[in-house]
């Protein structure tokens, strides 16, 4: 059943194609010439030739590109993943210092993912989207899970280095990375504002004195 529909689909697709529509228009012109007495007894060849010429000059069909998620769509998914991550973290028993650093980090990530103009600014930075996504989906879960597993082993071998030191260092590095991203996004907004000022000045707007007044 499925294979019998394929030829019909191809025929219908060709009938609706630019080549057929352009060729048909040119062929119609050949019929007009025939009725006007221009084509004479060779009108079938004229009509066929005009149809073929029209089909050749018609622009080719352009397949629609894949509908990949936009950066805004990706941020929606990362925002939902951050909610799931926070639910997981709520069930993990962490030392107070590590818990405080983790809370500061997830709070900063949540602020970067805040719907509205903040998320729009982040969406314009693909590398920034990747940084936040990587922190939420890989770096933080891996850091916390490694701490939980290592802590169990250190309880069997007292005297080893406390695993929370590594966790705290990892959280510090991730927070610094998120802070750099926030600073870069802020600088981009500042440059955008400055560019608008220069644009207004270049088109004959107010000068510095009038602007400051």
mmCIF file of N, CA, C and O in Angstrom, residues 69-167:
data_model
loop_
_atom_site.group_PDB
_atom_site.id
_atom_site.type_symbol
_atom_site.label_atom_id
_atom_site.label_comp_id
_atom_site.label_asym_id
_atom_site.label_seq_id
_atom_site.Cartn_x
_atom_site.Cartn_y
_atom_site.Cartn_z
ATOM 1 N N UNK A 69 16.014 23.610 16.694
ATOM 2 C CA UNK A 69 15.598 24.507 17.774
ATOM 3 C C UNK A 69 16.387 25.811 17.747
ATOM 4 O O UNK A 69 17.586 25.829 17.479
ATOM 5 N N UNK A 70 15.708 26.907 17.996
ATOM 6 C CA UNK A 70 16.370 28.202 18.088
ATOM 7 C C UNK A 70 17.054 28.328 19.449
ATOM 8 O O UNK A 70 16.760 27.557 20.365
ATOM 9 N N UNK A 71 17.976 29.299 19.600
ATOM 10 C CA UNK A 71 18.578 29.493 20.923
ATOM 11 C C UNK A 71 17.551 29.718 22.026
ATOM 12 O O UNK A 71 17.719 29.254 23.154
ATOM 13 N N UNK A 72 16.448 30.424 21.698
ATOM 14 C CA UNK A 72 15.402 30.640 22.704
ATOM 15 C C UNK A 72 14.750 29.327 23.093
ATOM 16 O O UNK A 72 14.442 29.097 24.277
ATOM 17 N N UNK A 73 14.528 28.444 22.104
ATOM 18 C CA UNK A 73 13.965 27.123 22.414
ATOM 19 C C UNK A 73 14.918 26.334 23.297
ATOM 20 O O UNK A 73 14.491 25.633 24.228
ATOM 21 N N UNK A 74 16.213 26.421 23.012
ATOM 22 C CA UNK A 74 17.198 25.712 23.820
ATOM 23 C C UNK A 74 17.201 26.215 25.256
ATOM 24 O O UNK A 74 17.323 25.435 26.200
ATOM 25 N N UNK A 75 17.043 27.526 25.428
ATOM 26 C CA UNK A 75 17.027 28.081 26.777
ATOM 27 C C UNK A 75 15.810 27.605 27.558
ATOM 28 O O UNK A 75 15.885 27.408 28.770
ATOM 29 N N UNK A 76 14.688 27.423 26.876
ATOM 30 C CA UNK A 76 13.504 26.881 27.548
ATOM 31 C C UNK A 76 13.811 25.500 28.105
ATOM 32 O O UNK A 76 13.429 25.170 29.243
ATOM 33 N N UNK A 77 14.508 24.691 27.332
ATOM 34 C CA UNK A 77 14.850 23.343 27.778
ATOM 35 C C UNK A 77 15.853 23.392 28.926
ATOM 36 O O UNK A 77 15.739 22.637 29.900
ATOM 37 N N UNK A 78 16.853 24.277 28.820
ATOM 38 C CA UNK A 78 17.856 24.399 29.887
ATOM 39 C C UNK A 78 17.196 24.901 31.168
ATOM 40 O O UNK A 78 17.529 24.454 32.276
ATOM 41 N N UNK A 79 16.240 25.819 31.034
ATOM 42 C CA UNK A 79 15.530 26.342 32.208
ATOM 43 C C UNK A 79 14.775 25.212 32.910
ATOM 44 O O UNK A 79 14.772 25.126 34.150
ATOM 45 N N UNK A 80 14.136 24.351 32.126
ATOM 46 C CA UNK A 80 13.435 23.212 32.723
ATOM 47 C C UNK A 80 14.424 22.240 33.376
ATOM 48 O O UNK A 80 14.161 21.693 34.453
ATOM 49 N N UNK A 81 15.581 22.051 32.731
ATOM 50 C CA UNK A 81 16.601 21.162 33.300
ATOM 51 C C UNK A 81 17.161 21.727 34.602
ATOM 52 O O UNK A 81 17.481 20.974 35.529
ATOM 53 N N UNK A 82 17.268 23.043 34.691
ATOM 54 C CA UNK A 82 17.738 23.648 35.941
ATOM 55 C C UNK A 82 16.751 23.385 37.069
ATOM 56 O O UNK A 82 17.165 23.142 38.215
ATOM 57 N N UNK A 83 15.473 23.414 36.753
ATOM 58 C CA UNK A 83 14.481 23.082 37.768
ATOM 59 C C UNK A 83 14.623 21.651 38.258
ATOM 60 O O UNK A 83 14.534 21.383 39.468
ATOM 61 N N UNK A 84 14.878 20.731 37.330
ATOM 62 C CA UNK A 84 15.080 19.332 37.731
ATOM 63 C C UNK A 84 16.373 19.176 38.525
ATOM 64 O O UNK A 84 16.441 18.398 39.484
ATOM 65 N N UNK A 85 17.403 19.928 38.136
ATOM 66 C CA UNK A 85 18.668 19.869 38.860
ATOM 67 C C UNK A 85 18.487 20.344 40.301
ATOM 68 O O UNK A 85 19.020 19.731 41.243
ATOM 69 N N UNK A 86 17.744 21.411 40.494
ATOM 70 C CA UNK A 86 17.518 21.910 41.848
ATOM 71 C C UNK A 86 16.740 20.904 42.690
ATOM 72 O O UNK A 86 16.971 20.787 43.898
ATOM 73 N N UNK A 87 15.835 20.195 42.063
ATOM 74 C CA UNK A 87 15.131 19.149 42.795
ATOM 75 C C UNK A 87 16.067 18.045 43.248
ATOM 76 O O UNK A 87 15.934 17.522 44.371
ATOM 77 N N UNK A 88 17.009 17.689 42.383
ATOM 78 C CA UNK A 88 18.012 16.680 42.741
ATOM 79 C C UNK A 88 18.915 17.186 43.859
ATOM 80 O O UNK A 88 19.211 16.468 44.822
ATOM 81 N N UNK A 89 19.364 18.423 43.759
ATOM 82 C CA UNK A 89 20.275 18.978 44.759
ATOM 83 C C UNK A 89 19.609 19.096 46.131
ATOM 84 O O UNK A 89 20.288 19.029 47.163
ATOM 85 N N UNK A 90 18.299 19.294 46.139
ATOM 86 C CA UNK A 90 17.596 19.421 47.417
ATOM 87 C C UNK A 90 17.662 18.130 48.228
ATOM 88 O O UNK A 90 17.522 18.159 49.460
ATOM 89 N N UNK A 91 17.879 17.002 47.565
ATOM 90 C CA UNK A 91 17.942 15.708 48.249
ATOM 91 C C UNK A 91 19.362 15.299 48.621
ATOM 92 O O UNK A 91 19.563 14.226 49.196
ATOM 93 N N UNK A 92 20.347 16.133 48.274
ATOM 94 C CA UNK A 92 21.751 15.806 48.548
ATOM 95 C C UNK A 92 22.190 16.503 49.836
ATOM 96 O O UNK A 92 21.965 17.707 50.004
ATOM 97 N N UNK A 93 22.818 15.745 50.712
ATOM 98 C CA UNK A 93 23.321 16.296 51.971
ATOM 99 C C UNK A 93 24.722 16.860 51.736
ATOM 100 O O UNK A 93 25.685 16.113 51.550
ATOM 101 N N UNK A 94 24.838 18.185 51.743
ATOM 102 C CA UNK A 94 26.111 18.848 51.481
ATOM 103 C C UNK A 94 26.565 19.613 52.721
ATOM 104 O O UNK A 94 25.743 20.095 53.504
ATOM 105 N N UNK A 95 27.879 19.772 52.899
ATOM 106 C CA UNK A 95 28.384 20.625 53.977
ATOM 107 C C UNK A 95 27.878 22.055 53.798
ATOM 108 O O UNK A 95 27.618 22.496 52.666
ATOM 109 N N UNK A 96 27.702 22.802 54.895
ATOM 110 C CA UNK A 96 27.138 24.161 54.793
ATOM 111 C C UNK A 96 27.877 25.063 53.807
ATOM 112 O O UNK A 96 27.237 25.788 53.032
ATOM 113 N N UNK A 97 29.211 25.050 53.832
ATOM 114 C CA UNK A 97 29.962 25.937 52.943
ATOM 115 C C UNK A 97 29.728 25.582 51.482
ATOM 116 O O UNK A 97 29.513 26.465 50.634
ATOM 117 N N UNK A 98 29.772 24.293 51.166
ATOM 118 C CA UNK A 98 29.536 23.867 49.785
ATOM 119 C C UNK A 98 28.103 24.166 49.369
ATOM 120 O O UNK A 98 27.846 24.579 48.232
ATOM 121 N N UNK A 99 27.153 23.960 50.298
ATOM 122 C CA UNK A 99 25.752 24.236 49.979
ATOM 123 C C UNK A 99 25.550 25.719 49.675
ATOM 124 O O UNK A 99 24.792 26.092 48.761
ATOM 125 N N UNK A 100 26.234 26.590 50.420
ATOM 126 C CA UNK A 100 26.103 28.025 50.175
ATOM 127 C C UNK A 100 26.680 28.399 48.805
ATOM 128 O O UNK A 100 26.082 29.196 48.061
ATOM 129 N N UNK A 101 27.823 27.845 48.459
ATOM 130 C CA UNK A 101 28.427 28.149 47.162
ATOM 131 C C UNK A 101 27.573 27.601 46.024
ATOM 132 O O UNK A 101 27.438 28.247 44.978
ATOM 133 N N UNK A 102 27.004 26.431 46.244
ATOM 134 C CA UNK A 102 26.143 25.852 45.214
ATOM 135 C C UNK A 102 24.887 26.688 45.037
ATOM 136 O O UNK A 102 24.418 26.897 43.906
ATOM 137 N N UNK A 103 24.329 27.177 46.139
ATOM 138 C CA UNK A 103 23.154 28.028 46.029
ATOM 139 C C UNK A 103 23.434 29.314 45.276
ATOM 140 O O UNK A 103 22.607 29.772 44.475
ATOM 141 N N UNK A 104 24.600 29.904 45.521
ATOM 142 C CA UNK A 104 24.972 31.122 44.804
ATOM 143 C C UNK A 104 25.135 30.849 43.309
ATOM 144 O O UNK A 104 24.723 31.653 42.459
ATOM 145 N N UNK A 105 25.716 29.702 42.979
ATOM 146 C CA UNK A 105 25.933 29.349 41.572
ATOM 147 C C UNK A 105 24.610 29.115 40.855
ATOM 148 O O UNK A 105 24.366 29.667 39.772
ATOM 149 N N UNK A 106 23.742 28.299 41.438
ATOM 150 C CA UNK A 106 22.461 28.019 40.773
ATOM 151 C C UNK A 106 21.599 29.280 40.706
ATOM 152 O O UNK A 106 20.833 29.469 39.758
ATOM 153 N N UNK A 107 21.726 30.156 41.711
ATOM 154 C CA UNK A 107 20.991 31.413 41.651
ATOM 155 C C UNK A 107 21.454 32.288 40.503
ATOM 156 O O UNK A 107 20.637 32.933 39.819
ATOM 157 N N UNK A 108 22.753 32.317 40.257
ATOM 158 C CA UNK A 108 23.293 33.098 39.147
ATOM 159 C C UNK A 108 22.842 32.519 37.805
ATOM 160 O O UNK A 108 22.464 33.257 36.889
ATOM 161 N N UNK A 109 22.857 31.199 37.698
ATOM 162 C CA UNK A 109 22.403 30.562 36.455
ATOM 163 C C UNK A 109 20.922 30.822 36.222
ATOM 164 O O UNK A 109 20.496 31.059 35.085
ATOM 165 N N UNK A 110 20.131 30.775 37.298
ATOM 166 C CA UNK A 110 18.706 31.058 37.163
ATOM 167 C C UNK A 110 18.475 32.490 36.700
ATOM 168 O O UNK A 110 17.569 32.765 35.901
ATOM 169 N N UNK A 111 19.308 33.428 37.197
ATOM 170 C CA UNK A 111 19.175 34.821 36.776
ATOM 171 C C UNK A 111 19.502 34.973 35.290
ATOM 172 O O UNK A 111 18.841 35.740 34.572
ATOM 173 N N UNK A 112 20.512 34.246 34.805
ATOM 174 C CA UNK A 112 20.864 34.312 33.387
ATOM 175 C C UNK A 112 19.769 33.712 32.504
ATOM 176 O O UNK A 112 19.616 34.109 31.344
ATOM 177 N N UNK A 113 19.031 32.761 33.050
ATOM 178 C CA UNK A 113 17.971 32.093 32.291
ATOM 179 C C UNK A 113 16.612 32.746 32.493
ATOM 180 O O UNK A 113 15.613 32.239 31.978
ATOM 181 N N UNK A 114 16.572 33.835 33.223
ATOM 182 C CA UNK A 114 15.300 34.500 33.531
ATOM 183 C C UNK A 114 14.580 34.875 32.235
ATOM 184 O O UNK A 114 15.140 35.554 31.365
ATOM 185 N N UNK A 115 13.323 34.434 32.059
ATOM 186 C CA UNK A 115 12.600 34.780 30.828
ATOM 187 C C UNK A 115 12.486 36.294 30.659
ATOM 188 O O UNK A 115 12.360 37.042 31.622
ATOM 189 N N UNK A 116 12.544 36.725 29.426
ATOM 190 C CA UNK A 116 12.467 38.151 29.150
ATOM 191 C C UNK A 116 13.732 38.651 28.490
ATOM 192 O O UNK A 116 14.409 37.920 27.766
ATOM 193 N N UNK A 117 14.069 39.908 28.755
ATOM 194 C CA UNK A 117 15.193 40.519 28.051
ATOM 195 C C UNK A 117 16.529 39.903 28.463
ATOM 196 O O UNK A 117 17.481 39.914 27.675
ATOM 197 N N UNK A 118 16.631 39.348 29.694
ATOM 198 C CA UNK A 118 17.887 38.716 30.107
ATOM 199 C C UNK A 118 18.146 37.468 29.258
ATOM 200 O O UNK A 118 19.236 37.274 28.711
ATOM 201 N N UNK A 119 17.139 36.602 29.153
ATOM 202 C CA UNK A 119 17.295 35.398 28.336
ATOM 203 C C UNK A 119 17.493 35.746 26.865
ATOM 204 O O UNK A 119 18.207 35.048 26.138
ATOM 205 N N UNK A 120 16.874 36.835 26.408
ATOM 206 C CA UNK A 120 17.067 37.257 25.018
ATOM 207 C C UNK A 120 18.517 37.655 24.767
ATOM 208 O O UNK A 120 19.083 37.359 23.707
ATOM 209 N N UNK A 121 19.117 38.337 25.749
ATOM 210 C CA UNK A 121 20.536 38.713 25.609
ATOM 211 C C UNK A 121 21.412 37.470 25.576
ATOM 212 O O UNK A 121 22.365 37.379 24.803
ATOM 213 N N UNK A 122 21.097 36.490 26.415
ATOM 214 C CA UNK A 122 21.863 35.242 26.421
ATOM 215 C C UNK A 122 21.673 34.480 25.121
ATOM 216 O O UNK A 122 22.627 33.887 24.592
ATOM 217 N N UNK A 123 20.453 34.491 24.585
ATOM 218 C CA UNK A 123 20.165 33.747 23.350
ATOM 219 C C UNK A 123 20.969 34.282 22.169
ATOM 220 O O UNK A 123 21.225 33.539 21.213
ATOM 221 N N UNK A 124 21.391 35.546 22.235
ATOM 222 C CA UNK A 124 22.198 36.110 21.145
ATOM 223 C C UNK A 124 23.655 35.680 21.209
ATOM 224 O O UNK A 124 24.449 36.019 20.326
ATOM 225 N N UNK A 125 24.019 34.935 22.253
ATOM 226 C CA UNK A 125 25.399 34.472 22.438
ATOM 227 C C UNK A 125 25.405 32.944 22.456
ATOM 228 O O UNK A 125 25.208 32.335 23.505
ATOM 229 N N UNK A 126 25.614 32.286 21.312
ATOM 230 C CA UNK A 126 25.587 30.812 21.282
ATOM 231 C C UNK A 126 26.577 30.176 22.240
ATOM 232 O O UNK A 126 26.278 29.152 22.856
ATOM 233 N N UNK A 127 27.770 30.771 22.378
ATOM 234 C CA UNK A 127 28.751 30.219 23.312
ATOM 235 C C UNK A 127 28.250 30.343 24.745
ATOM 236 O O UNK A 127 28.487 29.463 25.585
ATOM 237 N N UNK A 128 27.563 31.441 25.038
ATOM 238 C CA UNK A 128 26.995 31.598 26.369
ATOM 239 C C UNK A 128 25.917 30.575 26.655
ATOM 240 O O UNK A 128 25.835 30.028 27.766
ATOM 241 N N UNK A 129 25.073 30.297 25.662
ATOM 242 C CA UNK A 129 24.050 29.265 25.821
ATOM 243 C C UNK A 129 24.704 27.918 26.110
ATOM 244 O O UNK A 129 24.257 27.157 26.976
ATOM 245 N N UNK A 130 25.787 27.627 25.393
ATOM 246 C CA UNK A 130 26.501 26.370 25.611
ATOM 247 C C UNK A 130 27.103 26.311 27.013
ATOM 248 O O UNK A 130 27.065 25.267 27.676
ATOM 249 N N UNK A 131 27.646 27.427 27.477
ATOM 250 C CA UNK A 131 28.258 27.471 28.809
ATOM 251 C C UNK A 131 27.232 27.181 29.892
ATOM 252 O O UNK A 131 27.481 26.373 30.806
ATOM 253 N N UNK A 132 26.088 27.820 29.811
ATOM 254 C CA UNK A 132 25.040 27.611 30.821
ATOM 255 C C UNK A 132 24.500 26.191 30.734
ATOM 256 O O UNK A 132 24.294 25.518 31.757
ATOM 257 N N UNK A 133 24.254 25.717 29.517
ATOM 258 C CA UNK A 133 23.731 24.362 29.341
ATOM 259 C C UNK A 133 24.698 23.326 29.895
ATOM 260 O O UNK A 133 24.283 22.370 30.568
ATOM 261 N N UNK A 134 25.982 23.515 29.637
ATOM 262 C CA UNK A 134 26.987 22.566 30.115
ATOM 263 C C UNK A 134 27.063 22.558 31.642
ATOM 264 O O UNK A 134 27.178 21.498 32.264
ATOM 265 N N UNK A 135 26.961 23.729 32.246
ATOM 266 C CA UNK A 135 27.009 23.807 33.708
ATOM 267 C C UNK A 135 25.817 23.102 34.332
ATOM 268 O O UNK A 135 25.957 22.367 35.327
ATOM 269 N N UNK A 136 24.634 23.310 33.753
ATOM 270 C CA UNK A 136 23.410 22.737 34.328
ATOM 271 C C UNK A 136 23.343 21.233 34.100
ATOM 272 O O UNK A 136 23.009 20.464 35.011
ATOM 273 N N UNK A 137 23.670 20.806 32.901
ATOM 274 C CA UNK A 137 23.431 19.421 32.529
ATOM 275 C C UNK A 137 24.602 18.484 32.816
ATOM 276 O O UNK A 137 24.402 17.280 32.923
ATOM 277 N N UNK A 138 25.807 19.041 32.948
ATOM 278 C CA UNK A 138 26.957 18.152 33.138
ATOM 279 C C UNK A 138 27.830 18.528 34.327
ATOM 280 O O UNK A 138 28.077 17.701 35.208
ATOM 281 N N UNK A 139 28.301 19.778 34.360
ATOM 282 C CA UNK A 139 29.325 20.136 35.342
ATOM 283 C C UNK A 139 28.830 20.046 36.785
ATOM 284 O O UNK A 139 29.492 19.438 37.636
ATOM 285 N N UNK A 140 27.694 20.657 37.078
ATOM 286 C CA UNK A 140 27.194 20.628 38.458
ATOM 287 C C UNK A 140 26.774 19.230 38.878
ATOM 288 O O UNK A 140 27.179 18.768 39.969
ATOM 289 N N UNK A 141 25.988 18.500 38.083
ATOM 290 C CA UNK A 141 25.644 17.136 38.507
ATOM 291 C C UNK A 141 26.870 16.252 38.718
ATOM 292 O O UNK A 141 26.922 15.473 39.672
ATOM 293 N N UNK A 142 27.868 16.383 37.831
ATOM 294 C CA UNK A 142 29.077 15.563 37.966
ATOM 295 C C UNK A 142 29.848 15.936 39.227
ATOM 296 O O UNK A 142 30.339 15.062 39.958
ATOM 297 N N UNK A 143 29.963 17.228 39.522
ATOM 298 C CA UNK A 143 30.691 17.664 40.712
ATOM 299 C C UNK A 143 30.031 17.152 41.989
ATOM 300 O O UNK A 143 30.702 16.644 42.898
ATOM 301 N N UNK A 144 28.714 17.271 42.052
ATOM 302 C CA UNK A 144 27.996 16.847 43.264
ATOM 303 C C UNK A 144 28.011 15.333 43.397
ATOM 304 O O UNK A 144 28.247 14.789 44.492
ATOM 305 N N UNK A 145 27.785 14.633 42.299
ATOM 306 C CA UNK A 145 27.757 13.173 42.371
ATOM 307 C C UNK A 145 29.137 12.626 42.722
ATOM 308 O O UNK A 145 29.258 11.660 43.496
ATOM 309 N N UNK A 146 30.203 13.224 42.170
ATOM 310 C CA UNK A 146 31.559 12.779 42.503
ATOM 311 C C UNK A 146 31.838 12.999 43.985
ATOM 312 O O UNK A 146 32.486 12.162 44.642
ATOM 313 N N UNK A 147 31.345 14.108 44.535
ATOM 314 C CA UNK A 147 31.527 14.363 45.967
ATOM 315 C C UNK A 147 30.820 13.296 46.797
ATOM 316 O O UNK A 147 31.386 12.760 47.765
ATOM 317 N N UNK A 148 29.592 12.974 46.446
ATOM 318 C CA UNK A 148 28.828 11.986 47.222
ATOM 319 C C UNK A 148 29.527 10.633 47.202
ATOM 320 O O UNK A 148 29.648 9.963 48.241
ATOM 321 N N UNK A 149 29.995 10.236 46.039
ATOM 322 C CA UNK A 149 30.651 8.930 45.934
ATOM 323 C C UNK A 149 31.993 8.927 46.664
ATOM 324 O O UNK A 149 32.332 7.970 47.363
ATOM 325 N N UNK A 150 32.763 10.005 46.514
ATOM 326 C CA UNK A 150 34.077 10.060 47.162
ATOM 327 C C UNK A 150 33.948 10.139 48.681
ATOM 328 O O UNK A 150 34.753 9.557 49.418
ATOM 329 N N UNK A 151 32.937 10.856 49.148
ATOM 330 C CA UNK A 151 32.748 10.992 50.595
ATOM 331 C C UNK A 151 32.525 9.629 51.244
ATOM 332 O O UNK A 151 32.995 9.360 52.345
ATOM 333 N N UNK A 152 31.816 8.754 50.545
ATOM 334 C CA UNK A 152 31.568 7.416 51.115
ATOM 335 C C UNK A 152 32.887 6.665 51.284
ATOM 336 O O UNK A 152 33.117 6.015 52.294
ATOM 337 N N UNK A 153 33.785 6.770 50.292
ATOM 338 C CA UNK A 153 35.057 6.067 50.372
ATOM 339 C C UNK A 153 35.957 6.663 51.464
ATOM 340 O O UNK A 153 36.684 5.940 52.141
ATOM 341 N N UNK A 154 35.932 7.977 51.620
ATOM 342 C CA UNK A 154 36.793 8.589 52.640
ATOM 343 C C UNK A 154 36.361 8.208 54.051
ATOM 344 O O UNK A 154 37.179 8.236 54.981
ATOM 345 N N UNK A 155 35.109 7.862 54.203
ATOM 346 C CA UNK A 155 34.661 7.404 55.515
ATOM 347 C C UNK A 155 35.271 6.045 55.859
ATOM 348 O O UNK A 155 35.413 5.698 57.034
ATOM 349 N N UNK A 156 35.618 5.279 54.839
ATOM 350 C CA UNK A 156 36.261 3.988 55.071
ATOM 351 C C UNK A 156 37.758 4.143 55.299
ATOM 352 O O UNK A 156 38.395 3.250 55.870
ATOM 353 N N UNK A 157 38.316 5.251 54.836
ATOM 354 C CA UNK A 157 39.769 5.484 54.977
ATOM 355 C C UNK A 157 39.990 6.856 55.598
ATOM 356 O O UNK A 157 40.296 7.825 54.881
ATOM 357 N N UNK A 158 39.831 6.993 56.899
ATOM 358 C CA UNK A 158 40.010 8.292 57.559
ATOM 359 C C UNK A 158 41.426 8.831 57.330
ATOM 360 O O UNK A 158 42.380 8.085 57.145
ATOM 361 N N UNK A 159 41.537 10.164 57.356
ATOM 362 C CA UNK A 159 42.835 10.806 57.190
ATOM 363 C C UNK A 159 43.115 11.274 55.787
ATOM 364 O O UNK A 159 44.108 11.972 55.545
ATOM 365 N N UNK A 160 42.286 10.906 54.823
ATOM 366 C CA UNK A 160 42.478 11.365 53.451
ATOM 367 C C UNK A 160 41.932 12.790 53.291
ATOM 368 O O UNK A 160 41.241 13.310 54.165
ATOM 369 N N UNK A 161 42.246 13.385 52.173
ATOM 370 C CA UNK A 161 41.814 14.775 51.932
ATOM 371 C C UNK A 161 40.299 14.850 51.872
ATOM 372 O O UNK A 161 39.660 14.070 51.166
ATOM 373 N N UNK A 162 39.685 15.786 52.586
ATOM 374 C CA UNK A 162 38.219 15.914 52.560
ATOM 375 C C UNK A 162 37.713 16.189 51.142
ATOM 376 O O UNK A 162 38.227 17.096 50.464
ATOM 377 N N UNK A 163 36.731 15.448 50.679
ATOM 378 C CA UNK A 163 36.250 15.640 49.306
ATOM 379 C C UNK A 163 35.550 16.976 49.096
ATOM 380 O O UNK A 163 35.448 17.451 47.965
ATOM 381 N N UNK A 164 35.077 17.597 50.210
ATOM 382 C CA UNK A 164 34.390 18.874 50.023
ATOM 383 C C UNK A 164 35.332 19.974 49.533
ATOM 384 O O UNK A 164 34.886 20.962 48.956
ATOM 385 N N UNK A 165 36.645 19.813 49.749
ATOM 386 C CA UNK A 165 37.584 20.809 49.232
ATOM 387 C C UNK A 165 37.545 20.864 47.706
ATOM 388 O O UNK A 165 37.555 21.939 47.103
ATOM 389 N N UNK A 166 37.523 19.678 47.098
ATOM 390 C CA UNK A 166 37.440 19.637 45.635
ATOM 391 C C UNK A 166 36.096 20.179 45.174
ATOM 392 O O UNK A 166 36.025 20.920 44.170
ATOM 393 N N UNK A 167 35.028 19.814 45.879
ATOM 394 C CA UNK A 167 33.702 20.299 45.485
ATOM 395 C C UNK A 167 33.643 21.823 45.560
ATOM 396 O O UNK A 167 33.135 22.473 44.637
#
